[in-house]
Amino acid sequence: MQSVTRLTLLLCAAWAAALLYGEMGAYWAARLSCSWPSSSSSPPSSLSPNNHVKIAVVADPQLMDSTSLGLPPSSIALQAAEFYTDLNMRRSFQSVVLPFKPDVLLFLGDHFDGGPYMSNEEWHESLSRFKHIFSMNEHITNPNIPIYYLSGNHDIGYSAFHKIHPEVISRYEKEFGSRNYQFSAGKVDFVVVDAQTLDGAKESKERSSSWEFIKALSPGNKTNPKVLLTHIPLYRPDNSPCGPHRSSPVINQRVSNAAMDQGITYQNYLSKETSDLLLHLLKPVLVLSGHDHDQCTVVHPTPFGPVTEHTLGTISWQQGNLYPSFMLLSSGPKLPANSTDIEHEVLTNLCFLPKQTHIYIWYIFQFVVTLLLLILWPTNGLRSLPYVNSFVSFMRSVAAELFSRTKEKDDEEDGEYEMVWDAEGSMHLVKKAVARTPSTSSDSRTTGRGNVVARPTARKNQPEPDSSVLVEMSSEMISEDGGKVPRSSKLKIRRVLQRLFRVIQSIVVIAALNVPLYMMLLFKDWIDR
């Protein structure tokens, strides 16, 4: 039983280590593996914190709701999925994003999953979850850090939806502000556009207002570089390479139009005409987008030079991306008028979050291994197995042989010698004879009168037999006529029950030590600070 106890304690330590890393250490590792972008060729004066604004960019949280899995809102499965998804994003935000101490937070759209289709009650419930996940109810982000939002198709729908349900736009704008606006950070202008309306029906007022905003931006003002922020990525040819950070196959263009030219019902990218016009009117130095849920970097050729677009992956592990991420962006000072190096104006660094799916897979694997070890582990340890016992006996015999040879050699070296002179006058060294006292056996001792000798039992140093062997020995009973009556079936059941009780006992011990640890790690990040 001591072997089983040692195994149980070892499994307890293994589970504690796995939980500490999966629930806490993995986020520390993600934090240490990323940093704010910097350029070694930047002038020293431009590296001053007063000249650079640090922006953390998050894309597609897409909070799960009753529209996500087709489950009723009261379903336990849906509530569990919502809890673990929300917890993972909150932990990622608090343990990885916020420790970088950004000056600005930027969300690239799709805050909710079923935003256009939820009732007001469910929408406000999701809004409360969104604020809790990203610490907006806490002093840590409100009002110290400015937050800017983009509208996504999962927030307000596409242009064809707006004509039927215009209330979703007013509901969004009431909480998150205008869908088309501009803000400045570090002498760089960030232009936010409602990409869902740009390819809408020509008579749509939402489409008209978006284009009027874009054209109203001073096209002749070249003092500040511009960064275009759009939830839906710009057009790119089919099968365009997305760079080394892509983890899923490239998604090509797909557009669905409503009947009677009533607008778009779905699109993966903006149309080529819309994308070219945006680039021509705004002339951005950088484009940031979301919507795709996976990382993609493309370069758009334009008459005024190439423009890089970074499509960010989702921050949620439940949205089809095994490698969730966010971006750190440094908005630097403006360059001289004759400078063409736009790298120093806006610097970006893509950062990856813990692979939560892999962590949960590891938990399942470790649970299976734990059960197998507890079920198959011998009562007296591995030495009770025949092959292991033979191996240990062989190694002991080898060690005994080596030590015995060493002792004989030492005896020869440590012996005493004397000088002997022969008849011719030559000297010889002759080893002295050593008188050996007869050894008394330690196995026999006189303990009383006469010839009575007490000998220690030979079973003293023998391993304790396996409980299964003891059960097997008692499986045969002597009948009245001297024959043996087998009772194997009952004893097999008894042996199985004993093994089952032992497994349950060990699991209870492991759970008693690790479940409180797991609950503490869960709720330390869930409770508002």
Short mmCIF file of C-alpha atoms in Angstrom, two decimals:
data_model
loop_
_atom_site.label_atom_id
_atom_site.label_comp_id
_atom_site.label_asym_id
_atom_site.label_seq_id
_atom_site.Cartn_x
_atom_site.Cartn_y
_atom_site.Cartn_z
CA MET A 1 0.00 0.00 0.00
CA GLN A 2 2.96 2.34 0.47
CA SER A 3 3.60 2.19 -3.28
CA VAL A 4 0.01 3.22 -4.04
CA THR A 5 0.29 6.07 -1.54
CA ARG A 6 3.46 7.33 -3.20
CA LEU A 7 1.77 7.12 -6.61
CA THR A 8 -1.22 9.12 -5.33
CA LEU A 9 1.02 11.84 -3.95
CA LEU A 10 2.98 11.96 -7.21
CA LEU A 11 -0.24 12.36 -9.20
CA CYS A 12 -1.37 15.11 -6.83
CA ALA A 13 1.84 17.02 -7.55
CA ALA A 14 1.49 16.45 -11.31
CA TRP A 15 -2.07 17.82 -11.30
CA ALA A 16 -1.07 20.84 -9.22
CA ALA A 17 1.74 21.63 -11.66
CA ALA A 18 -0.58 21.24 -14.68
CA LEU A 19 -3.25 23.50 -13.16
CA LEU A 20 -0.78 26.18 -12.13
CA TYR A 21 0.67 26.34 -15.62
CA GLY A 22 -2.59 25.99 -17.56
CA GLU A 23 -4.51 28.53 -15.49
CA MET A 24 -1.74 30.99 -14.69
CA GLY A 25 1.76 30.18 -15.99
CA ALA A 26 0.72 30.02 -19.66
CA TYR A 27 -0.48 33.63 -19.47
CA TRP A 28 2.78 34.75 -17.88
CA ALA A 29 4.67 33.04 -20.70
CA ALA A 30 2.50 34.81 -23.31
CA ARG A 31 3.15 38.12 -21.57
CA LEU A 32 6.92 37.59 -21.56
CA SER A 33 7.02 36.50 -25.22
CA CYS A 34 5.76 39.86 -26.53
CA SER A 35 6.81 43.50 -26.30
CA TRP A 36 6.03 46.90 -27.70
CA PRO A 37 7.35 47.38 -31.24
CA SER A 38 10.43 49.50 -31.72
CA SER A 39 12.78 50.34 -34.56
CA SER A 40 16.52 50.45 -34.04
CA SER A 41 16.86 53.01 -36.84
CA SER A 42 14.53 55.53 -35.17
CA PRO A 43 16.20 58.74 -33.98
CA PRO A 44 16.76 58.78 -30.21
CA SER A 45 14.55 61.84 -29.73
CA SER A 46 11.58 60.03 -31.26
CA LEU A 47 11.73 57.28 -28.64
CA SER A 48 10.42 59.58 -25.93
CA PRO A 49 7.15 58.34 -24.36
CA ASN A 50 5.69 61.79 -24.98
CA ASN A 51 6.06 61.27 -28.72
CA HIS A 52 4.66 57.76 -28.91
CA VAL A 53 1.19 56.52 -28.03
CA LYS A 54 0.91 52.83 -27.14
CA ILE A 55 -2.26 51.20 -28.48
CA ALA A 56 -3.50 47.68 -27.71
CA VAL A 57 -5.72 46.32 -30.50
CA VAL A 58 -8.29 43.53 -29.96
CA ALA A 59 -10.45 41.93 -32.64
CA ASP A 60 -13.61 39.79 -32.68
CA PRO A 61 -14.38 38.89 -29.05
CA GLN A 62 -17.79 37.76 -30.38
CA LEU A 63 -19.34 36.83 -27.03
CA MET A 64 -21.32 33.60 -27.22
CA ASP A 65 -25.09 33.74 -26.77
CA SER A 66 -28.22 31.74 -27.59
CA THR A 67 -27.56 32.21 -31.32
CA SER A 68 -24.09 30.65 -31.16
CA LEU A 69 -24.77 26.95 -30.56
CA GLY A 70 -28.51 26.76 -31.13
CA LEU A 71 -29.09 26.02 -27.44
CA PRO A 72 -31.77 27.65 -25.27
CA PRO A 73 -30.52 30.48 -23.02
CA SER A 74 -31.23 28.42 -19.90
CA SER A 75 -29.17 25.46 -21.12
CA ILE A 76 -26.42 24.37 -18.74
CA ALA A 77 -24.16 23.53 -21.70
CA LEU A 78 -24.53 27.05 -23.11
CA GLN A 79 -23.92 28.65 -19.71
CA ALA A 80 -20.79 26.55 -19.20
CA ALA A 81 -19.49 27.47 -22.67
CA GLU A 82 -20.19 31.15 -22.03
CA PHE A 83 -18.48 31.05 -18.64
CA TYR A 84 -15.25 29.41 -19.83
CA THR A 85 -15.07 31.55 -22.98
CA ASP A 86 -15.66 34.76 -21.02
CA LEU A 87 -13.18 33.68 -18.34
CA ASN A 88 -10.47 32.95 -20.90
CA MET A 89 -10.87 36.36 -22.59
CA ARG A 90 -10.98 38.19 -19.25
CA ARG A 91 -7.87 36.36 -18.07
CA SER A 92 -6.09 37.09 -21.36
CA PHE A 93 -7.03 40.75 -21.15
CA GLN A 94 -6.06 41.20 -17.50
CA SER A 95 -2.96 38.98 -17.42
CA VAL A 96 -1.50 39.70 -20.86
CA VAL A 97 -2.91 42.87 -22.44
CA LEU A 98 -3.30 45.23 -19.48
CA PRO A 99 0.18 44.58 -17.99
CA PHE A 100 1.62 46.33 -21.09
CA LYS A 101 -0.08 49.51 -19.77
CA PRO A 102 -1.46 50.75 -23.09
CA ASP A 103 -2.45 54.39 -23.53
CA VAL A 104 -5.38 53.49 -25.81
CA LEU A 105 -7.58 50.42 -26.32
CA LEU A 106 -9.02 49.68 -29.75
CA PHE A 107 -11.68 47.05 -30.58
CA LEU A 108 -12.03 46.11 -34.25
CA GLY A 109 -15.68 45.02 -34.14
CA ASP A 110 -17.83 41.94 -33.55
CA HIS A 111 -18.18 42.50 -29.84
CA PHE A 112 -21.17 40.13 -29.78
CA ASP A 113 -22.09 37.01 -31.73
CA GLY A 114 -25.80 37.48 -32.38
CA GLY A 115 -25.98 41.24 -31.85
CA PRO A 116 -28.49 42.07 -34.62
CA TYR A 117 -30.82 39.21 -33.67
CA MET A 118 -30.92 39.46 -29.88
CA SER A 119 -33.76 41.01 -27.94
CA ASN A 120 -33.04 44.17 -25.97
CA GLU A 121 -32.91 42.20 -22.74
CA GLU A 122 -30.41 39.65 -24.05
CA TRP A 123 -28.39 42.35 -25.81
CA HIS A 124 -27.95 44.33 -22.59
CA GLU A 125 -27.01 41.12 -20.77
CA SER A 126 -24.28 40.52 -23.34
CA LEU A 127 -23.20 44.15 -22.99
CA SER A 128 -22.83 43.65 -19.24
CA ARG A 129 -20.69 40.56 -19.87
CA PHE A 130 -18.58 42.51 -22.38
CA LYS A 131 -17.87 45.24 -19.83
CA HIS A 132 -17.01 42.67 -17.17
CA ILE A 133 -14.65 40.73 -19.45
CA PHE A 134 -12.69 43.82 -20.48
CA SER A 135 -12.66 45.39 -17.01
CA MET A 136 -14.76 48.41 -18.00
CA ASN A 137 -16.55 48.34 -14.64
CA GLU A 138 -13.23 48.67 -12.85
CA HIS A 139 -11.04 51.67 -12.25
CA ILE A 140 -8.21 49.97 -14.10
CA THR A 141 -9.63 50.89 -17.51
CA ASN A 142 -12.33 53.46 -16.76
CA PRO A 143 -11.80 56.37 -17.12
CA ASN A 144 -8.00 56.19 -17.34
CA ILE A 145 -7.66 54.54 -20.76
CA PRO A 146 -9.58 55.86 -23.81
CA ILE A 147 -11.42 53.08 -25.66
CA TYR A 148 -12.44 53.19 -29.32
CA TYR A 149 -14.81 50.78 -31.06
CA LEU A 150 -15.60 49.63 -34.60
CA SER A 151 -18.96 48.22 -35.59
CA GLY A 152 -18.92 44.66 -36.94
CA ASN A 153 -21.36 42.59 -38.93
CA HIS A 154 -22.14 40.59 -35.75
CA ASP A 155 -22.98 43.86 -34.00
CA ILE A 156 -25.29 45.58 -36.51
CA GLY A 157 -25.57 43.18 -39.46
CA TYR A 158 -25.00 43.95 -43.14
CA SER A 159 -26.60 46.67 -45.24
CA ALA A 160 -29.62 44.57 -46.27
CA PHE A 161 -30.49 44.05 -42.61
CA HIS A 162 -30.46 47.76 -41.78
CA LYS A 163 -33.41 48.56 -44.00
CA ILE A 164 -35.60 46.05 -42.17
CA HIS A 165 -34.25 46.63 -38.64
CA PRO A 166 -32.84 50.16 -38.35
CA GLU A 167 -33.18 49.97 -34.57
CA VAL A 168 -30.06 47.80 -34.27
CA ILE A 169 -27.94 50.74 -35.44
CA SER A 170 -29.43 53.18 -32.94
CA ARG A 171 -29.03 50.59 -30.17
CA TYR A 172 -25.36 50.15 -31.06
CA GLU A 173 -24.62 53.88 -31.38
CA LYS A 174 -26.29 54.65 -28.06
CA GLU A 175 -23.74 52.50 -26.24
CA PHE A 176 -20.62 52.52 -28.45
CA GLY A 177 -20.87 55.87 -30.20
CA SER A 178 -20.74 56.83 -33.87
CA ARG A 179 -19.96 54.24 -36.51
CA ASN A 180 -17.83 56.68 -38.58
CA TYR A 181 -15.35 58.94 -36.83
CA GLN A 182 -11.70 59.91 -36.51
CA PHE A 183 -9.30 60.18 -33.59
CA SER A 184 -5.64 61.08 -33.28
CA ALA A 185 -2.86 59.36 -31.35
CA GLY A 186 0.80 60.28 -31.48
CA LYS A 187 0.39 62.66 -34.44
CA VAL A 188 -1.28 59.86 -36.43
CA ASP A 189 -4.92 60.08 -37.50
CA PHE A 190 -7.01 56.90 -37.15
CA VAL A 191 -10.04 56.79 -39.46
CA VAL A 192 -12.88 54.49 -38.34
CA VAL A 193 -15.41 53.48 -41.02
CA ASP A 194 -18.57 51.37 -40.90
CA ALA A 195 -17.50 48.78 -43.46
CA GLN A 196 -20.89 47.00 -43.36
CA THR A 197 -22.56 49.92 -45.15
CA LEU A 198 -19.95 50.75 -47.81
CA ASP A 199 -21.20 48.20 -50.36
CA GLY A 200 -24.90 48.70 -49.52
CA ALA A 201 -27.71 49.80 -51.80
CA LYS A 202 -27.02 53.14 -53.46
CA GLU A 203 -30.18 54.74 -52.07
CA SER A 204 -29.37 53.60 -48.52
CA LYS A 205 -28.93 56.52 -46.12
CA GLU A 206 -26.43 54.52 -44.06
CA ARG A 207 -24.26 53.99 -47.12
CA SER A 208 -24.53 57.65 -48.10
CA SER A 209 -23.59 58.90 -44.63
CA SER A 210 -20.52 56.65 -44.51
CA TRP A 211 -19.21 57.84 -47.87
CA GLU A 212 -19.94 61.47 -47.05
CA PHE A 213 -17.84 61.13 -43.92
CA ILE A 214 -14.95 59.61 -45.87
CA LYS A 215 -15.02 62.26 -48.59
CA ALA A 216 -15.33 65.06 -46.04
CA LEU A 217 -11.94 64.22 -44.51
CA SER A 218 -9.45 66.86 -45.65
CA PRO A 219 -7.77 65.16 -48.59
CA GLY A 220 -5.23 67.95 -48.88
CA ASN A 221 -4.10 67.79 -45.25
CA LYS A 222 -0.89 65.75 -45.35
CA THR A 223 0.51 66.81 -42.00
CA ASN A 224 -0.49 63.59 -40.23
CA PRO A 225 -0.34 60.06 -41.63
CA LYS A 226 -3.59 58.08 -41.56
CA VAL A 227 -4.43 54.58 -40.41
CA LEU A 228 -7.63 53.08 -41.85
CA LEU A 229 -9.67 50.96 -39.43
CA THR A 230 -12.29 48.70 -41.01
CA HIS A 231 -13.91 45.60 -39.63
CA ILE A 232 -14.27 43.92 -43.04
CA PRO A 233 -10.88 43.52 -44.79
CA LEU A 234 -10.12 45.20 -48.09
CA TYR A 235 -10.30 43.26 -51.32
CA ARG A 236 -7.48 40.88 -52.20
CA PRO A 237 -7.28 38.38 -55.09
CA ASP A 238 -8.29 34.81 -54.34
CA ASN A 239 -5.64 32.60 -52.73
CA SER A 240 -3.49 35.59 -51.80
CA PRO A 241 -0.77 34.53 -49.33
CA CYS A 242 -1.37 35.74 -45.77
CA GLY A 243 2.10 35.55 -44.31
CA PRO A 244 3.69 33.23 -41.74
CA HIS A 245 1.17 33.78 -38.93
CA ARG A 246 -1.80 32.25 -40.73
CA SER A 247 -2.94 29.00 -39.09
CA SER A 248 -5.96 28.11 -41.28
CA PRO A 249 -6.53 27.98 -45.06
CA VAL A 250 -7.03 31.30 -46.81
CA ILE A 251 -10.67 32.33 -47.19
CA ASN A 252 -11.52 33.70 -50.63
CA GLN A 253 -14.11 36.31 -51.54
CA ARG A 254 -17.77 35.39 -51.12
CA VAL A 255 -20.57 37.91 -51.51
CA SER A 256 -24.30 37.37 -51.02
CA ASN A 257 -26.76 40.03 -52.18
CA ALA A 258 -30.37 40.53 -51.19
CA ALA A 259 -33.06 40.45 -53.85
CA MET A 260 -33.98 43.58 -55.77
CA ASP A 261 -30.54 45.13 -55.07
CA GLN A 262 -31.40 45.76 -51.43
CA GLY A 263 -27.83 45.46 -50.24
CA ILE A 264 -25.35 42.88 -48.95
CA THR A 265 -26.34 39.95 -46.77
CA TYR A 266 -22.79 38.61 -46.39
CA GLN A 267 -19.26 39.29 -47.68
CA ASN A 268 -15.77 38.15 -46.71
CA TYR A 269 -14.03 41.24 -48.13
CA LEU A 270 -15.06 44.63 -49.41
CA SER A 271 -15.50 44.87 -53.17
CA LYS A 272 -12.53 45.87 -55.30
CA GLU A 273 -14.14 49.17 -56.28
CA THR A 274 -14.83 50.10 -52.65
CA SER A 275 -11.33 49.10 -51.54
CA ASP A 276 -9.61 51.07 -54.31
CA LEU A 277 -11.72 54.15 -53.59
CA LEU A 278 -10.94 53.99 -49.86
CA LEU A 279 -7.22 53.77 -50.53
CA HIS A 280 -7.39 56.58 -53.10
CA LEU A 281 -9.35 58.98 -50.88
CA LEU A 282 -7.59 58.36 -47.56
CA LYS A 283 -4.09 57.35 -48.67
CA PRO A 284 -3.43 55.46 -45.41
CA VAL A 285 -0.01 54.27 -44.32
CA LEU A 286 -1.56 51.21 -42.67
CA VAL A 287 -4.87 49.32 -42.67
CA LEU A 288 -6.16 47.29 -39.71
CA SER A 289 -9.12 44.91 -40.05
CA GLY A 290 -10.77 41.92 -38.37
CA HIS A 291 -13.71 39.73 -39.41
CA ASP A 292 -11.56 36.82 -40.66
CA HIS A 293 -10.79 35.41 -37.17
CA ASP A 294 -7.29 34.49 -38.35
CA GLN A 295 -4.12 36.43 -38.91
CA CYS A 296 -3.40 37.72 -42.42
CA THR A 297 -0.93 40.29 -43.74
CA VAL A 298 -1.24 41.54 -47.33
CA VAL A 299 0.26 44.46 -49.26
CA HIS A 300 -2.00 46.52 -51.52
CA PRO A 301 -0.28 48.21 -54.49
CA THR A 302 -1.41 51.83 -54.96
CA PRO A 303 -0.25 54.75 -57.12
CA PHE A 304 1.26 56.42 -54.02
CA GLY A 305 3.10 53.30 -52.87
CA PRO A 306 2.38 49.94 -51.24
CA VAL A 307 0.01 49.85 -48.26
CA THR A 308 0.19 47.05 -45.69
CA GLU A 309 -2.99 45.62 -44.20
CA HIS A 310 -2.96 43.57 -41.01
CA THR A 311 -6.04 41.43 -40.42
CA LEU A 312 -6.05 40.48 -36.75
CA GLY A 313 -7.10 37.12 -35.41
CA THR A 314 -9.79 36.78 -32.78
CA ILE A 315 -9.00 37.06 -29.09
CA SER A 316 -11.47 34.22 -28.32
CA TRP A 317 -10.43 30.56 -28.41
CA GLN A 318 -14.03 29.59 -29.29
CA GLN A 319 -14.13 31.36 -32.67
CA GLY A 320 -12.33 28.85 -34.87
CA ASN A 321 -8.74 29.96 -34.24
CA LEU A 322 -6.50 27.74 -32.12
CA TYR A 323 -3.99 30.59 -31.82
CA PRO A 324 -5.83 33.68 -30.50
CA SER A 325 -3.93 36.94 -30.65
CA PHE A 326 -3.91 40.71 -30.22
CA MET A 327 -1.71 43.52 -31.50
CA LEU A 328 0.53 46.10 -29.89
CA LEU A 329 0.77 49.28 -31.96
CA SER A 330 3.10 52.20 -31.37
CA SER A 331 1.97 55.48 -32.92
CA GLY A 332 5.06 57.60 -33.28
CA PRO A 333 5.89 61.21 -34.16
CA LYS A 334 5.42 62.63 -37.62
CA LEU A 335 8.43 62.52 -39.88
CA PRO A 336 9.94 65.33 -41.93
CA ALA A 337 7.96 66.32 -45.02
CA ASN A 338 10.52 64.81 -47.38
CA SER A 339 10.63 61.46 -45.55
CA THR A 340 9.18 58.40 -47.25
CA ASP A 341 9.97 55.87 -44.52
CA ILE A 342 6.54 55.10 -43.07
CA GLU A 343 7.87 52.31 -40.86
CA HIS A 344 8.72 54.79 -38.11
CA GLU A 345 5.29 56.41 -38.09
CA VAL A 346 3.27 53.37 -37.04
CA LEU A 347 4.95 50.23 -35.69
CA THR A 348 3.08 46.99 -35.01
CA ASN A 349 3.78 43.73 -33.24
CA LEU A 350 1.45 40.71 -33.31
CA CYS A 351 1.22 38.91 -29.97
CA PHE A 352 -0.21 35.44 -29.37
CA LEU A 353 -2.24 34.33 -26.37
CA PRO A 354 -2.21 30.88 -24.67
CA LYS A 355 -3.54 28.01 -26.76
CA GLN A 356 -6.50 27.26 -24.52
CA THR A 357 -7.73 24.34 -26.63
CA HIS A 358 -4.36 22.60 -26.20
CA ILE A 359 -4.50 23.17 -22.44
CA TYR A 360 -7.90 21.52 -22.14
CA ILE A 361 -6.76 18.62 -24.33
CA TRP A 362 -3.81 18.15 -21.97
CA TYR A 363 -6.18 18.07 -18.98
CA ILE A 364 -8.21 15.30 -20.64
CA PHE A 365 -5.06 13.33 -21.51
CA GLN A 366 -3.70 13.64 -17.97
CA PHE A 367 -7.04 12.51 -16.55
CA VAL A 368 -6.98 9.35 -18.70
CA VAL A 369 -3.37 8.61 -17.72
CA THR A 370 -4.26 9.12 -14.06
CA LEU A 371 -7.09 6.59 -14.25
CA LEU A 372 -4.95 4.01 -16.06
CA LEU A 373 -2.13 4.32 -13.54
CA LEU A 374 -4.46 3.96 -10.57
CA ILE A 375 -6.24 0.97 -12.09
CA LEU A 376 -3.17 -0.93 -13.32
CA TRP A 377 -0.61 0.00 -10.66
CA PRO A 378 0.37 -3.06 -8.53
CA THR A 379 -0.31 -2.88 -4.82
CA ASN A 380 3.36 -3.39 -3.90
CA GLY A 381 4.73 -1.33 -6.74
CA LEU A 382 6.57 -2.28 -9.88
CA ARG A 383 8.91 -4.66 -8.02
CA SER A 384 6.05 -7.08 -7.51
CA LEU A 385 5.92 -7.68 -11.25
CA PRO A 386 7.88 -10.77 -12.40
CA TYR A 387 10.02 -9.12 -15.04
CA VAL A 388 10.86 -6.14 -12.86
CA ASN A 389 11.77 -8.41 -9.96
CA SER A 390 14.04 -10.47 -12.21
CA PHE A 391 15.71 -7.32 -13.48
CA VAL A 392 16.31 -6.05 -9.95
CA SER A 393 17.76 -9.44 -8.91
CA PHE A 394 20.06 -9.42 -11.93
CA MET A 395 21.31 -5.91 -11.14
CA ARG A 396 21.90 -6.92 -7.53
CA SER A 397 23.96 -9.93 -8.58
CA VAL A 398 26.04 -7.78 -10.92
CA ALA A 399 26.63 -5.23 -8.16
CA ALA A 400 27.57 -7.97 -5.68
CA GLU A 401 30.06 -9.44 -8.16
CA LEU A 402 31.68 -6.07 -8.74
CA PHE A 403 31.95 -5.28 -5.04
CA SER A 404 33.36 -8.72 -4.19
CA ARG A 405 36.15 -8.34 -6.78
CA THR A 406 36.99 -4.93 -5.44
CA LYS A 407 37.27 -6.26 -1.89
CA GLU A 408 39.64 -9.07 -2.93
CA LYS A 409 41.81 -6.53 -4.67
CA ASP A 410 41.80 -4.27 -1.64
CA ASP A 411 42.75 -7.17 0.63
CA GLU A 412 45.75 -7.89 -1.56
CA GLU A 413 46.83 -4.28 -1.56
CA ASP A 414 46.37 -3.77 2.19
CA GLY A 415 48.30 -6.89 3.31
CA GLU A 416 51.56 -6.71 5.41
CA TYR A 417 54.91 -7.84 3.97
CA GLU A 418 58.27 -8.81 5.55
CA MET A 419 61.80 -8.89 4.16
CA VAL A 420 63.43 -12.31 3.81
CA TRP A 421 67.12 -12.87 2.88
CA ASP A 422 68.11 -16.01 1.04
CA ALA A 423 71.44 -17.85 1.16
CA GLU A 424 72.93 -15.80 -1.64
CA GLY A 425 72.19 -12.51 0.15
CA SER A 426 69.23 -11.46 -1.98
CA MET A 427 66.19 -9.83 -0.37
CA HIS A 428 62.59 -10.91 -1.02
CA LEU A 429 59.23 -9.48 0.13
CA VAL A 430 56.99 -12.16 1.54
CA LYS A 431 53.36 -11.42 2.61
CA LYS A 432 52.70 -12.19 6.24
CA ALA A 433 50.10 -14.75 7.05
CA VAL A 434 47.02 -13.20 8.66
CA ALA A 435 45.30 -15.17 11.31
CA ARG A 436 41.54 -15.18 10.69
CA THR A 437 39.15 -15.64 13.55
CA PRO A 438 36.31 -17.98 12.86
CA SER A 439 33.18 -16.07 11.92
CA THR A 440 30.13 -16.58 13.97
CA SER A 441 26.88 -16.85 12.18
CA SER A 442 24.61 -13.86 12.71
CA ASP A 443 21.69 -16.03 11.83
CA SER A 444 21.91 -18.10 15.02
CA ARG A 445 22.05 -16.92 18.62
CA THR A 446 21.97 -18.74 21.94
CA THR A 447 19.18 -17.30 23.93
CA GLY A 448 18.71 -19.78 26.73
CA ARG A 449 19.98 -22.95 28.35
CA GLY A 450 21.31 -26.03 26.63
CA ASN A 451 21.20 -26.27 22.86
CA VAL A 452 18.11 -24.11 22.26
CA VAL A 453 18.92 -21.72 19.37
CA ALA A 454 16.66 -18.88 18.17
CA ARG A 455 16.94 -18.03 14.47
CA PRO A 456 15.42 -14.90 12.87
CA THR A 457 12.75 -15.65 10.38
CA ALA A 458 13.78 -15.66 6.77
CA ARG A 459 10.69 -13.68 5.88
CA LYS A 460 12.10 -10.57 7.54
CA ASN A 461 13.76 -9.13 4.45
CA GLN A 462 11.35 -10.53 1.91
CA PRO A 463 8.86 -8.16 0.21
CA GLU A 464 5.32 -8.30 1.40
CA PRO A 465 3.29 -10.42 -0.96
CA ASP A 466 0.69 -8.70 -3.14
CA SER A 467 -2.78 -8.57 -1.71
CA SER A 468 -3.97 -10.29 -4.85
CA VAL A 469 -1.70 -13.23 -3.99
CA LEU A 470 -3.12 -13.41 -0.48
CA VAL A 471 -6.58 -13.42 -1.89
CA GLU A 472 -5.60 -16.18 -4.31
CA MET A 473 -4.11 -18.29 -1.51
CA SER A 474 -7.35 -18.09 0.39
CA SER A 475 -9.38 -18.95 -2.68
CA GLU A 476 -9.22 -22.65 -1.92
CA MET A 477 -10.95 -24.20 1.05
CA ILE A 478 -10.42 -27.70 2.47
CA SER A 479 -13.55 -29.79 2.44
CA GLU A 480 -14.45 -32.56 4.88
CA ASP A 481 -13.08 -35.34 2.68
CA GLY A 482 -9.74 -33.55 2.22
CA GLY A 483 -10.49 -32.16 -1.25
CA LYS A 484 -10.18 -28.49 -2.31
CA VAL A 485 -13.26 -26.53 -3.25
CA PRO A 486 -12.53 -23.55 -5.63
CA ARG A 487 -14.30 -20.26 -5.00
CA SER A 488 -12.66 -18.27 -7.81
CA SER A 489 -15.72 -16.32 -8.96
CA LYS A 490 -16.44 -14.77 -5.58
CA LEU A 491 -12.78 -14.00 -4.97
CA LYS A 492 -12.40 -12.35 -8.37
CA ILE A 493 -15.33 -10.09 -7.59
CA ARG A 494 -13.79 -9.33 -4.22
CA ARG A 495 -10.44 -8.51 -5.85
CA VAL A 496 -12.10 -6.19 -8.38
CA LEU A 497 -14.01 -4.42 -5.64
CA GLN A 498 -10.82 -3.96 -3.63
CA ARG A 499 -9.07 -2.47 -6.65
CA LEU A 500 -12.06 -0.22 -7.39
CA PHE A 501 -12.14 1.00 -3.80
CA ARG A 502 -8.44 1.77 -3.98
CA VAL A 503 -8.89 3.78 -7.22
CA ILE A 504 -11.81 5.75 -5.79
CA GLN A 505 -9.85 6.46 -2.63
CA SER A 506 -6.89 7.82 -4.59
CA ILE A 507 -9.12 9.95 -6.84
CA VAL A 508 -10.80 11.45 -3.79
CA VAL A 509 -7.41 12.37 -2.34
CA ILE A 510 -6.24 13.93 -5.63
CA ALA A 511 -9.50 15.86 -6.00
CA ALA A 512 -9.47 17.03 -2.40
CA LEU A 513 -6.08 18.64 -2.90
CA ASN A 514 -6.49 20.02 -6.44
CA VAL A 515 -10.15 21.03 -6.80
CA PRO A 516 -9.77 23.88 -4.25
CA LEU A 517 -6.63 24.99 -6.10
CA TYR A 518 -8.50 24.95 -9.43
CA MET A 519 -11.45 26.91 -8.03
CA MET A 520 -9.12 29.48 -6.53
CA LEU A 521 -7.33 29.92 -9.87
CA LEU A 522 -10.67 30.23 -11.69
CA PHE A 523 -12.28 32.87 -9.54
CA LYS A 524 -9.22 34.96 -8.77
CA ASP A 525 -9.51 36.35 -12.33
CA TRP A 526 -13.30 36.33 -12.55
CA ILE A 527 -14.14 38.55 -9.58
CA ASP A 528 -14.08 42.32 -10.14
CA ARG A 529 -11.13 44.01 -8.53
#
